[in-house]
């Protein structure tokens, strides 16, 4: 999230406003910051060694982490929610949910297609003049940083 924060804060200077010329999985036009943020999230999560499946709003297909780097968690995320308003200088953020891989699974989309009650943690990071991270853990409560 530190990299995304930096990109959002420097978007004007680095000419990251505007369309990237692609369409995401929900049919929205992708912004340059969408693509950059998505690449940053995927790179960080694939190389973390703890994820086995990633699902992003920006990708049509799930990302299956190679076995040598795979862990036991599955993450669904929108790397830059609200990016359609980024040119207006309003807050944007990253939203995510984390599930544990089902017992006996090698990591597939079905590990994510289940009830929110199975979610281990979820949260968001809001990028604005200040950056705020909020997590909630199943059965524990909500934490704000």
mmCIF file of C-alpha atoms in Angstrom:
data_model
loop_
_atom_site.group_PDB
_atom_site.id
_atom_site.type_symbol
_atom_site.label_atom_id
_atom_site.label_comp_id
_atom_site.label_asym_id
_atom_site.label_seq_id
_atom_site.Cartn_x
_atom_site.Cartn_y
_atom_site.Cartn_z
ATOM 1 C CA UNK A 1 0.000 0.000 0.000
ATOM 2 C CA UNK A 2 2.979 2.325 0.469
ATOM 3 C CA UNK A 3 3.740 2.114 -3.245
ATOM 4 C CA UNK A 4 0.135 2.840 -4.186
ATOM 5 C CA UNK A 5 0.075 5.780 -1.744
ATOM 6 C CA UNK A 6 3.139 7.219 -3.424
ATOM 7 C CA UNK A 7 1.676 6.726 -6.913
ATOM 8 C CA UNK A 8 -1.632 8.377 -5.948
ATOM 9 C CA UNK A 9 0.116 11.329 -4.304
ATOM 10 C CA UNK A 10 2.358 11.876 -7.334
ATOM 11 C CA UNK A 11 -0.210 11.087 -10.030
ATOM 12 C CA UNK A 12 -0.336 14.606 -11.445
ATOM 13 C CA UNK A 13 3.420 15.082 -11.582
ATOM 14 C CA UNK A 14 3.996 11.627 -13.070
ATOM 15 C CA UNK A 15 1.152 12.026 -15.610
ATOM 16 C CA UNK A 16 -0.774 9.045 -14.228
ATOM 17 C CA UNK A 17 -4.202 10.609 -14.650
ATOM 18 C CA UNK A 18 -6.368 9.527 -17.568
ATOM 19 C CA UNK A 19 -7.354 6.312 -19.262
ATOM 20 C CA UNK A 20 -5.016 3.404 -19.875
ATOM 21 C CA UNK A 21 -6.987 2.232 -22.923
ATOM 22 C CA UNK A 22 -8.166 -1.047 -21.361
ATOM 23 C CA UNK A 23 -11.416 -2.309 -19.822
ATOM 24 C CA UNK A 24 -11.548 -4.244 -16.527
ATOM 25 C CA UNK A 25 -13.547 -7.368 -15.632
ATOM 26 C CA UNK A 26 -16.671 -5.326 -14.781
ATOM 27 C CA UNK A 27 -16.591 -3.357 -18.038
ATOM 28 C CA UNK A 28 -15.195 -0.127 -16.568
ATOM 29 C CA UNK A 29 -12.558 1.829 -18.458
ATOM 30 C CA UNK A 30 -9.254 1.368 -16.674
ATOM 31 C CA UNK A 31 -7.302 4.391 -15.537
ATOM 32 C CA UNK A 32 -3.506 4.462 -15.637
ATOM 33 C CA UNK A 33 -3.455 4.344 -11.835
ATOM 34 C CA UNK A 34 -5.747 1.266 -11.880
ATOM 35 C CA UNK A 35 -3.264 -0.660 -13.979
ATOM 36 C CA UNK A 36 -0.239 0.489 -11.958
ATOM 37 C CA UNK A 37 -1.935 -0.268 -8.616
ATOM 38 C CA UNK A 38 -3.052 -3.687 -9.835
ATOM 39 C CA UNK A 39 0.470 -4.574 -10.954
ATOM 40 C CA UNK A 40 1.850 -3.461 -7.563
ATOM 41 C CA UNK A 41 -0.698 -5.531 -5.605
ATOM 42 C CA UNK A 42 -0.201 -8.648 -7.711
ATOM 43 C CA UNK A 43 3.586 -8.418 -7.515
ATOM 44 C CA UNK A 44 3.540 -7.947 -3.731
ATOM 45 C CA UNK A 45 1.033 -10.744 -3.085
ATOM 46 C CA UNK A 46 2.556 -13.299 -5.473
ATOM 47 C CA UNK A 47 6.007 -12.742 -3.972
ATOM 48 C CA UNK A 48 4.794 -12.724 -0.356
ATOM 49 C CA UNK A 49 4.849 -16.524 -0.169
ATOM 50 C CA UNK A 50 1.516 -16.639 1.671
ATOM 51 C CA UNK A 51 -1.060 -16.433 -1.156
ATOM 52 C CA UNK A 52 -2.264 -19.157 -3.500
ATOM 53 C CA UNK A 53 -5.087 -17.440 -5.419
ATOM 54 C CA UNK A 54 -5.619 -13.763 -6.254
ATOM 55 C CA UNK A 55 -8.757 -12.248 -7.729
ATOM 56 C CA UNK A 56 -8.674 -8.611 -8.822
ATOM 57 C CA UNK A 57 -11.417 -6.423 -10.235
ATOM 58 C CA UNK A 58 -8.924 -5.452 -12.930
ATOM 59 C CA UNK A 59 -8.381 -9.003 -14.245
ATOM 60 C CA UNK A 60 -10.822 -11.244 -16.116
ATOM 61 C CA UNK A 61 -9.261 -14.434 -14.773
ATOM 62 C CA UNK A 62 -7.966 -15.359 -11.305
ATOM 63 C CA UNK A 63 -4.239 -15.444 -10.727
ATOM 64 C CA UNK A 64 -3.016 -18.813 -9.501
ATOM 65 C CA UNK A 65 0.280 -18.373 -7.678
ATOM 66 C CA UNK A 66 3.005 -20.827 -8.808
ATOM 67 C CA UNK A 67 3.454 -23.725 -6.345
ATOM 68 C CA UNK A 68 6.961 -22.602 -5.328
ATOM 69 C CA UNK A 69 5.574 -19.281 -4.090
ATOM 70 C CA UNK A 70 2.089 -20.384 -2.982
ATOM 71 C CA UNK A 71 0.820 -20.146 0.564
ATOM 72 C CA UNK A 72 -2.466 -20.923 2.279
ATOM 73 C CA UNK A 73 -4.377 -17.674 1.718
ATOM 74 C CA UNK A 74 -6.628 -16.448 -1.092
ATOM 75 C CA UNK A 75 -7.154 -12.719 -1.621
ATOM 76 C CA UNK A 76 -9.878 -10.832 -3.482
ATOM 77 C CA UNK A 77 -9.199 -7.128 -4.019
ATOM 78 C CA UNK A 78 -9.897 -3.936 -5.887
ATOM 79 C CA UNK A 79 -6.502 -2.240 -6.040
ATOM 80 C CA UNK A 80 -7.877 1.284 -6.525
ATOM 81 C CA UNK A 81 -11.579 1.574 -5.745
ATOM 82 C CA UNK A 82 -13.089 4.913 -6.761
ATOM 83 C CA UNK A 83 -10.465 5.557 -9.417
ATOM 84 C CA UNK A 84 -13.079 6.914 -11.819
ATOM 85 C CA UNK A 85 -13.000 10.040 -9.610
ATOM 86 C CA UNK A 86 -9.217 10.314 -9.309
ATOM 87 C CA UNK A 87 -9.068 13.281 -11.711
ATOM 88 C CA UNK A 88 -11.359 15.188 -9.290
ATOM 89 C CA UNK A 89 -8.837 14.816 -6.447
ATOM 90 C CA UNK A 90 -11.164 12.822 -4.182
ATOM 91 C CA UNK A 91 -10.244 9.915 -1.929
ATOM 92 C CA UNK A 92 -9.620 6.517 -3.468
ATOM 93 C CA UNK A 93 -8.686 3.277 -1.791
ATOM 94 C CA UNK A 94 -7.765 -0.381 -1.855
ATOM 95 C CA UNK A 95 -10.356 -2.888 -0.623
ATOM 96 C CA UNK A 96 -9.636 -6.541 0.096
ATOM 97 C CA UNK A 97 -10.863 -9.780 1.644
ATOM 98 C CA UNK A 98 -8.727 -12.743 2.722
ATOM 99 C CA UNK A 99 -9.839 -16.374 2.912
ATOM 100 C CA UNK A 100 -7.923 -19.473 3.914
ATOM 101 C CA UNK A 101 -7.570 -22.110 1.227
ATOM 102 C CA UNK A 102 -10.027 -24.985 1.722
ATOM 103 C CA UNK A 103 -8.561 -28.180 3.241
ATOM 104 C CA UNK A 104 -7.166 -30.405 0.485
ATOM 105 C CA UNK A 105 -7.259 -27.635 -2.138
ATOM 106 C CA UNK A 106 -4.202 -26.647 -4.153
ATOM 107 C CA UNK A 107 -5.722 -23.195 -4.668
ATOM 108 C CA UNK A 108 -8.599 -22.422 -6.994
ATOM 109 C CA UNK A 109 -11.362 -19.850 -7.438
ATOM 110 C CA UNK A 110 -13.709 -22.015 -5.350
ATOM 111 C CA UNK A 111 -11.540 -21.130 -2.354
ATOM 112 C CA UNK A 112 -12.877 -17.570 -2.698
ATOM 113 C CA UNK A 113 -16.444 -18.260 -3.840
ATOM 114 C CA UNK A 114 -17.994 -18.725 -0.422
ATOM 115 C CA UNK A 115 -19.779 -16.953 2.379
ATOM 116 C CA UNK A 116 -18.384 -13.798 3.928
ATOM 117 C CA UNK A 117 -18.635 -15.631 7.257
ATOM 118 C CA UNK A 118 -15.621 -17.689 6.088
ATOM 119 C CA UNK A 119 -13.546 -14.554 5.520
ATOM 120 C CA UNK A 120 -10.519 -14.388 7.833
ATOM 121 C CA UNK A 121 -10.046 -10.645 7.493
ATOM 122 C CA UNK A 122 -11.087 -7.783 5.272
ATOM 123 C CA UNK A 123 -10.320 -4.124 5.087
ATOM 124 C CA UNK A 124 -9.533 -1.045 3.157
ATOM 125 C CA UNK A 125 -6.847 1.573 2.783
ATOM 126 C CA UNK A 126 -8.040 5.093 1.984
ATOM 127 C CA UNK A 127 -5.569 7.299 0.119
ATOM 128 C CA UNK A 128 -6.183 11.005 0.622
ATOM 129 C CA UNK A 129 -4.344 13.868 2.318
ATOM 130 C CA UNK A 130 -3.866 11.264 5.068
ATOM 131 C CA UNK A 131 -3.684 7.506 4.603
ATOM 132 C CA UNK A 132 -5.923 5.318 6.729
ATOM 133 C CA UNK A 133 -5.886 1.531 6.981
ATOM 134 C CA UNK A 134 -8.816 -0.337 8.549
ATOM 135 C CA UNK A 135 -8.832 -4.104 9.191
ATOM 136 C CA UNK A 136 -11.454 -6.376 10.614
ATOM 137 C CA UNK A 137 -10.635 -9.887 11.742
ATOM 138 C CA UNK A 138 -13.240 -12.610 12.128
ATOM 139 C CA UNK A 139 -14.379 -12.706 15.741
ATOM 140 C CA UNK A 140 -11.878 -10.099 16.938
ATOM 141 C CA UNK A 141 -13.086 -6.662 15.929
ATOM 142 C CA UNK A 142 -11.992 -3.705 13.873
ATOM 143 C CA UNK A 143 -8.611 -1.963 13.941
ATOM 144 C CA UNK A 144 -7.696 1.401 12.467
ATOM 145 C CA UNK A 145 -4.190 2.610 11.694
#
